[in-house]
Amino acid sequence: MSKPKTKTTDGLEILHRRFLQDKPESQALLNEISLNARVAQMLYTARKEKGLTQKQLAELVGTTQSVIARIEDVNYEGHSLSLLQRISQALDRRLEIDITPITPGGV
């Protein structure tokens, strides 16, 4: 028998209970959105720290400014590992990928 839920005023907990709990497809979508947003933010931050425009980074990588803009867009889903590697090298960074266990209720 499942444990009764206690009342909460925590907005994130309420959203989790309402939309994610026991709904693996919702959790998978949230995980994907979160990953895309993290990649976009990391690339944007690293580019800005290096003092480069999107066009300058594109020239270093051998692509166009519009490709860099797409990759920095949180809604972009077509990340290529080889392109991420080239961008990382152009920014004097190392690309690291990690596979970690999913924690219950976590993203």
CSV table of N, CA and C in Angstrom, one decimal:
chain,number,residue,atom,x,y,z
A,1,MET,N,0.8,-1.2,0.0
A,1,MET,CA,0.0,0.0,0.0
A,1,MET,C,0.9,1.2,0.0
A,2,SER,N,0.6,2.2,-0.8
A,2,SER,CA,1.4,3.4,-1.0
A,2,SER,C,1.2,4.4,0.2
A,3,LYS,N,2.2,5.1,0.5
A,3,LYS,CA,2.2,6.0,1.6
A,3,LYS,C,1.4,7.3,1.2
A,4,PRO,N,0.5,7.8,2.1
A,4,PRO,CA,-0.3,8.9,1.7
A,4,PRO,C,0.6,10.2,1.5
A,5,LYS,N,0.3,11.0,0.6
A,5,LYS,CA,1.1,12.2,0.3
A,5,LYS,C,0.7,13.3,1.3
A,6,THR,N,1.8,13.9,1.8
A,6,THR,CA,1.6,15.1,2.7
A,6,THR,C,1.4,16.3,1.8
A,7,LYS,N,0.6,17.3,2.4
A,7,LYS,CA,0.4,18.5,1.7
A,7,LYS,C,1.7,19.3,1.6
A,8,THR,N,1.8,20.1,0.5
A,8,THR,CA,3.0,20.9,0.3
A,8,THR,C,2.6,22.2,-0.4
A,9,THR,N,3.5,23.2,-0.1
A,9,THR,CA,3.3,24.5,-0.8
A,9,THR,C,4.5,24.7,-1.8
A,10,ASP,N,5.4,23.7,-1.9
A,10,ASP,CA,6.5,23.8,-2.7
A,10,ASP,C,6.1,23.7,-4.2
A,11,GLY,N,6.2,24.7,-5.0
A,11,GLY,CA,5.8,24.7,-6.3
A,11,GLY,C,6.4,23.6,-7.2
A,12,LEU,N,7.7,23.4,-7.1
A,12,LEU,CA,8.3,22.3,-7.9
A,12,LEU,C,7.8,21.0,-7.5
A,13,GLU,N,7.5,20.8,-6.2
A,13,GLU,CA,7.0,19.5,-5.8
A,13,GLU,C,5.6,19.3,-6.3
A,14,ILE,N,4.8,20.3,-6.3
A,14,ILE,CA,3.4,20.3,-6.8
A,14,ILE,C,3.4,19.9,-8.3
A,15,LEU,N,4.3,20.6,-9.1
A,15,LEU,CA,4.4,20.3,-10.5
A,15,LEU,C,4.9,18.9,-10.7
A,16,HIS,N,5.8,18.4,-9.9
A,16,HIS,CA,6.3,17.1,-10.1
A,16,HIS,C,5.2,16.0,-9.8
A,17,ARG,N,4.5,16.2,-8.7
A,17,ARG,CA,3.4,15.3,-8.4
A,17,ARG,C,2.3,15.3,-9.5
A,18,ARG,N,2.0,16.5,-10.0
A,18,ARG,CA,0.9,16.6,-11.0
A,18,ARG,C,1.3,16.1,-12.4
A,19,PHE,N,2.5,16.4,-12.8
A,19,PHE,CA,2.8,16.1,-14.2
A,19,PHE,C,3.9,15.0,-14.5
A,20,LEU,N,4.7,14.8,-13.5
A,20,LEU,CA,5.8,13.9,-13.7
A,20,LEU,C,5.7,12.5,-13.0
A,21,GLN,N,5.2,12.5,-11.8
A,21,GLN,CA,5.2,11.3,-11.0
A,21,GLN,C,4.4,10.2,-11.7
A,22,ASP,N,5.1,9.1,-11.8
A,22,ASP,CA,4.5,7.9,-12.5
A,22,ASP,C,4.2,8.2,-14.0
A,23,LYS,N,4.9,9.1,-14.6
A,23,LYS,CA,4.7,9.4,-16.0
A,23,LYS,C,6.0,9.4,-16.7
A,24,PRO,N,6.6,8.3,-17.0
A,24,PRO,CA,8.0,8.2,-17.5
A,24,PRO,C,8.1,9.0,-18.8
A,25,GLU,N,7.1,9.1,-19.7
A,25,GLU,CA,7.3,9.9,-20.9
A,25,GLU,C,7.4,11.4,-20.6
A,26,SER,N,6.7,11.9,-19.6
A,26,SER,CA,6.9,13.3,-19.2
A,26,SER,C,8.3,13.5,-18.6
A,27,GLN,N,8.8,12.6,-17.8
A,27,GLN,CA,10.1,12.7,-17.2
A,27,GLN,C,11.2,12.7,-18.3
A,28,ALA,N,11.0,11.8,-19.3
A,28,ALA,CA,12.0,11.7,-20.4
A,28,ALA,C,12.0,13.0,-21.2
A,29,LEU,N,10.9,13.6,-21.5
A,29,LEU,CA,10.8,14.9,-22.2
A,29,LEU,C,11.5,16.0,-21.4
A,30,LEU,N,11.2,16.0,-20.1
A,30,LEU,CA,11.8,17.0,-19.2
A,30,LEU,C,13.3,16.9,-19.2
A,31,ASN,N,13.8,15.6,-19.2
A,31,ASN,CA,15.3,15.4,-19.2
A,31,ASN,C,15.9,15.9,-20.5
A,32,GLU,N,15.2,15.6,-21.6
A,32,GLU,CA,15.7,16.1,-22.9
A,32,GLU,C,15.8,17.6,-23.0
A,33,ILE,N,14.7,18.2,-22.6
A,33,ILE,CA,14.7,19.7,-22.6
A,33,ILE,C,15.7,20.3,-21.7
A,34,SER,N,15.9,19.7,-20.5
A,34,SER,CA,16.9,20.2,-19.6
A,34,SER,C,18.3,20.0,-20.2
A,35,LEU,N,18.6,18.9,-20.8
A,35,LEU,CA,19.9,18.7,-21.4
A,35,LEU,C,20.2,19.7,-22.6
A,36,ASN,N,19.2,19.9,-23.4
A,36,ASN,CA,19.4,20.9,-24.5
A,36,ASN,C,19.6,22.3,-24.0
A,37,ALA,N,18.9,22.6,-22.9
A,37,ALA,CA,19.1,24.0,-22.3
A,37,ALA,C,20.5,24.1,-21.7
A,38,ARG,N,21.0,23.0,-21.0
A,38,ARG,CA,22.3,23.0,-20.4
A,38,ARG,C,23.4,23.1,-21.5
A,39,VAL,N,23.3,22.4,-22.6
A,39,VAL,CA,24.3,22.5,-23.7
A,39,VAL,C,24.3,23.9,-24.3
A,40,ALA,N,23.1,24.4,-24.5
A,40,ALA,CA,23.1,25.8,-25.1
A,40,ALA,C,23.7,26.8,-24.2
A,41,GLN,N,23.4,26.7,-22.9
A,41,GLN,CA,24.0,27.7,-21.9
A,41,GLN,C,25.5,27.5,-21.8
A,42,MET,N,26.0,26.3,-21.8
A,42,MET,CA,27.4,26.1,-21.6
A,42,MET,C,28.2,26.6,-22.8
A,43,LEU,N,27.6,26.4,-24.0
A,43,LEU,CA,28.3,26.9,-25.2
A,43,LEU,C,28.3,28.4,-25.3
A,44,TYR,N,27.2,29.0,-25.0
A,44,TYR,CA,27.0,30.5,-25.0
A,44,TYR,C,28.0,31.1,-24.0
A,45,THR,N,28.0,30.5,-22.8
A,45,THR,CA,28.9,31.1,-21.7
A,45,THR,C,30.4,30.9,-22.1
A,46,ALA,N,30.8,29.8,-22.6
A,46,ALA,CA,32.2,29.5,-23.0
A,46,ALA,C,32.6,30.5,-24.2
A,47,ARG,N,31.7,30.7,-25.1
A,47,ARG,CA,31.9,31.6,-26.2
A,47,ARG,C,32.1,33.0,-25.7
A,48,LYS,N,31.2,33.5,-24.8
A,48,LYS,CA,31.3,34.8,-24.3
A,48,LYS,C,32.6,35.0,-23.4
A,49,GLU,N,33.0,34.0,-22.7
A,49,GLU,CA,34.2,34.1,-21.8
A,49,GLU,C,35.4,34.2,-22.7
A,50,LYS,N,35.4,33.6,-23.9
A,50,LYS,CA,36.5,33.6,-24.8
A,50,LYS,C,36.5,35.0,-25.6
A,51,GLY,N,35.4,35.7,-25.5
A,51,GLY,CA,35.3,37.0,-26.2
A,51,GLY,C,35.0,37.0,-27.6
A,52,LEU,N,34.3,35.9,-28.0
A,52,LEU,CA,34.0,35.7,-29.5
A,52,LEU,C,32.6,36.0,-29.8
A,53,THR,N,32.3,36.5,-31.0
A,53,THR,CA,31.0,36.5,-31.5
A,53,THR,C,30.6,35.2,-32.1
A,54,GLN,N,29.4,35.0,-32.4
A,54,GLN,CA,28.9,33.8,-33.1
A,54,GLN,C,29.7,33.6,-34.4
A,55,LYS,N,29.8,34.7,-35.1
A,55,LYS,CA,30.5,34.7,-36.4
A,55,LYS,C,31.9,34.3,-36.3
A,56,GLN,N,32.6,34.8,-35.3
A,56,GLN,CA,34.0,34.5,-35.1
A,56,GLN,C,34.2,33.0,-34.7
A,57,LEU,N,33.3,32.5,-33.9
A,57,LEU,CA,33.4,31.1,-33.5
A,57,LEU,C,33.1,30.2,-34.7
A,58,ALA,N,32.1,30.6,-35.5
A,58,ALA,CA,31.8,29.8,-36.7
A,58,ALA,C,33.0,29.7,-37.6
A,59,GLU,N,33.7,30.8,-37.8
A,59,GLU,CA,34.9,30.8,-38.6
A,59,GLU,C,36.0,29.9,-38.1
A,60,LEU,N,36.2,29.9,-36.8
A,60,LEU,CA,37.2,29.0,-36.2
A,60,LEU,C,36.8,27.5,-36.3
A,61,VAL,N,35.5,27.2,-36.3
A,61,VAL,CA,35.0,25.9,-36.4
A,61,VAL,C,34.8,25.4,-37.8
A,62,GLY,N,34.7,26.3,-38.7
A,62,GLY,CA,34.4,26.0,-40.1
A,62,GLY,C,33.0,25.8,-40.5
A,63,THR,N,32.1,26.6,-39.9
A,63,THR,CA,30.7,26.6,-40.1
A,63,THR,C,30.2,28.0,-40.3
A,64,THR,N,28.9,28.1,-40.2
A,64,THR,CA,28.3,29.5,-40.4
A,64,THR,C,27.8,30.0,-39.0
A,65,GLN,N,27.5,31.3,-39.0
A,65,GLN,CA,27.0,31.9,-37.8
A,65,GLN,C,25.7,31.3,-37.4
A,66,SER,N,24.8,31.0,-38.4
A,66,SER,CA,23.5,30.5,-38.1
A,66,SER,C,23.6,29.1,-37.4
A,67,VAL,N,24.6,28.3,-37.8
A,67,VAL,CA,24.7,27.0,-37.1
A,67,VAL,C,25.0,27.3,-35.6
A,68,ILE,N,25.9,28.2,-35.3
A,68,ILE,CA,26.3,28.5,-33.9
A,68,ILE,C,25.0,29.0,-33.2
A,69,ALA,N,24.3,29.9,-33.8
A,69,ALA,CA,23.0,30.4,-33.2
A,69,ALA,C,22.1,29.3,-32.9
A,70,ARG,N,21.9,28.4,-33.8
A,70,ARG,CA,21.0,27.2,-33.6
A,70,ARG,C,21.5,26.4,-32.4
A,71,ILE,N,22.8,26.2,-32.3
A,71,ILE,CA,23.3,25.3,-31.2
A,71,ILE,C,23.1,26.0,-29.9
A,72,GLU,N,23.2,27.4,-29.9
A,72,GLU,CA,23.0,28.1,-28.6
A,72,GLU,C,21.5,28.3,-28.3
A,73,ASP,N,20.6,27.8,-29.1
A,73,ASP,CA,19.2,27.9,-28.9
A,73,ASP,C,18.7,26.8,-28.0
A,74,VAL,N,18.1,27.1,-26.9
A,74,VAL,CA,17.7,26.0,-26.0
A,74,VAL,C,16.7,25.0,-26.6
A,75,ASN,N,16.1,25.4,-27.6
A,75,ASN,CA,15.1,24.4,-28.3
A,75,ASN,C,15.7,23.6,-29.3
A,76,TYR,N,17.0,23.7,-29.6
A,76,TYR,CA,17.7,22.9,-30.6
A,76,TYR,C,17.9,21.5,-30.1
A,77,GLU,N,17.6,20.5,-31.0
A,77,GLU,CA,17.7,19.1,-30.6
A,77,GLU,C,18.7,18.3,-31.4
A,78,GLY,N,19.4,19.0,-32.4
A,78,GLY,CA,20.2,18.2,-33.3
A,78,GLY,C,21.7,18.3,-33.0
A,79,HIS,N,22.1,18.2,-31.7
A,79,HIS,CA,23.5,18.3,-31.4
A,79,HIS,C,24.3,17.2,-32.0
A,80,SER,N,25.3,17.5,-32.7
A,80,SER,CA,26.2,16.5,-33.3
A,80,SER,C,27.5,16.4,-32.4
A,81,LEU,N,27.8,15.3,-32.0
A,81,LEU,CA,29.0,15.1,-31.1
A,81,LEU,C,30.3,15.6,-31.8
A,82,SER,N,30.4,15.4,-33.1
A,82,SER,CA,31.6,15.9,-33.8
A,82,SER,C,31.6,17.5,-33.8
A,83,LEU,N,30.5,18.1,-34.0
A,83,LEU,CA,30.4,19.6,-34.0
A,83,LEU,C,30.7,20.1,-32.6
A,84,LEU,N,30.1,19.5,-31.6
A,84,LEU,CA,30.4,19.9,-30.2
A,84,LEU,C,31.9,19.8,-29.9
A,85,GLN,N,32.5,18.8,-30.4
A,85,GLN,CA,33.9,18.6,-30.2
A,85,GLN,C,34.7,19.7,-30.8
A,86,ARG,N,34.4,20.0,-32.1
A,86,ARG,CA,35.1,21.1,-32.8
A,86,ARG,C,34.9,22.4,-32.1
A,87,ILE,N,33.7,22.7,-31.6
A,87,ILE,CA,33.4,23.9,-30.9
A,87,ILE,C,34.2,24.0,-29.6
A,88,SER,N,34.2,22.9,-28.9
A,88,SER,CA,35.0,22.8,-27.7
A,88,SER,C,36.5,23.1,-27.9
A,89,GLN,N,37.0,22.5,-28.9
A,89,GLN,CA,38.4,22.8,-29.2
A,89,GLN,C,38.7,24.2,-29.6
A,90,ALA,N,37.8,24.8,-30.4
A,90,ALA,CA,37.9,26.2,-30.8
A,90,ALA,C,37.9,27.2,-29.6
A,91,LEU,N,37.2,26.7,-28.5
A,91,LEU,CA,37.0,27.5,-27.3
A,91,LEU,C,38.1,27.1,-26.2
A,92,ASP,N,39.0,26.3,-26.7
A,92,ASP,CA,40.1,25.9,-25.7
A,92,ASP,C,39.5,25.1,-24.5
A,93,ARG,N,38.5,24.3,-24.8
A,93,ARG,CA,37.8,23.5,-23.8
A,93,ARG,C,37.9,22.1,-24.1
A,94,ARG,N,37.6,21.2,-23.2
A,94,ARG,CA,37.6,19.8,-23.4
A,94,ARG,C,36.1,19.4,-23.2
A,95,LEU,N,35.6,18.6,-24.2
A,95,LEU,CA,34.2,18.1,-24.1
A,95,LEU,C,34.2,16.9,-23.3
A,96,GLU,N,33.4,16.8,-22.3
A,96,GLU,CA,33.2,15.6,-21.5
A,96,GLU,C,31.8,15.2,-21.5
A,97,ILE,N,31.6,13.9,-21.6
A,97,ILE,CA,30.2,13.3,-21.6
A,97,ILE,C,30.2,12.3,-20.5
A,98,ASP,N,29.1,12.3,-19.7
A,98,ASP,CA,29.0,11.4,-18.6
A,98,ASP,C,27.6,10.8,-18.6
A,99,ILE,N,27.5,9.5,-18.3
A,99,ILE,CA,26.3,8.9,-18.1
A,99,ILE,C,26.1,8.5,-16.7
A,100,THR,N,25.1,9.1,-16.1
A,100,THR,CA,24.9,8.9,-14.6
A,100,THR,C,23.5,8.3,-14.4
A,101,PRO,N,23.3,7.7,-13.2
A,101,PRO,CA,22.0,7.1,-12.9
A,101,PRO,C,21.0,8.2,-12.7
A,102,ILE,N,19.8,7.9,-13.0
A,102,ILE,CA,18.7,8.9,-12.8
A,102,ILE,C,18.2,8.7,-11.4
A,103,THR,N,18.1,9.8,-10.6
A,103,THR,CA,17.7,9.7,-9.3
A,103,THR,C,16.1,9.8,-9.3
A,104,PRO,N,15.5,9.1,-8.4
A,104,PRO,CA,14.0,9.1,-8.3
A,104,PRO,C,13.5,10.6,-8.1
A,105,GLY,N,12.6,11.0,-9.0
A,105,GLY,CA,12.1,12.4,-8.9
A,105,GLY,C,13.0,13.4,-9.4
A,106,GLY,N,14.2,13.0,-9.8
A,106,GLY,CA,15.2,14.0,-10.2
A,106,GLY,C,15.3,14.1,-11.8
A,107,VAL,N,16.0,15.1,-12.2
A,107,VAL,CA,16.2,15.3,-13.6
A,107,VAL,C,17.7,15.0,-14.0
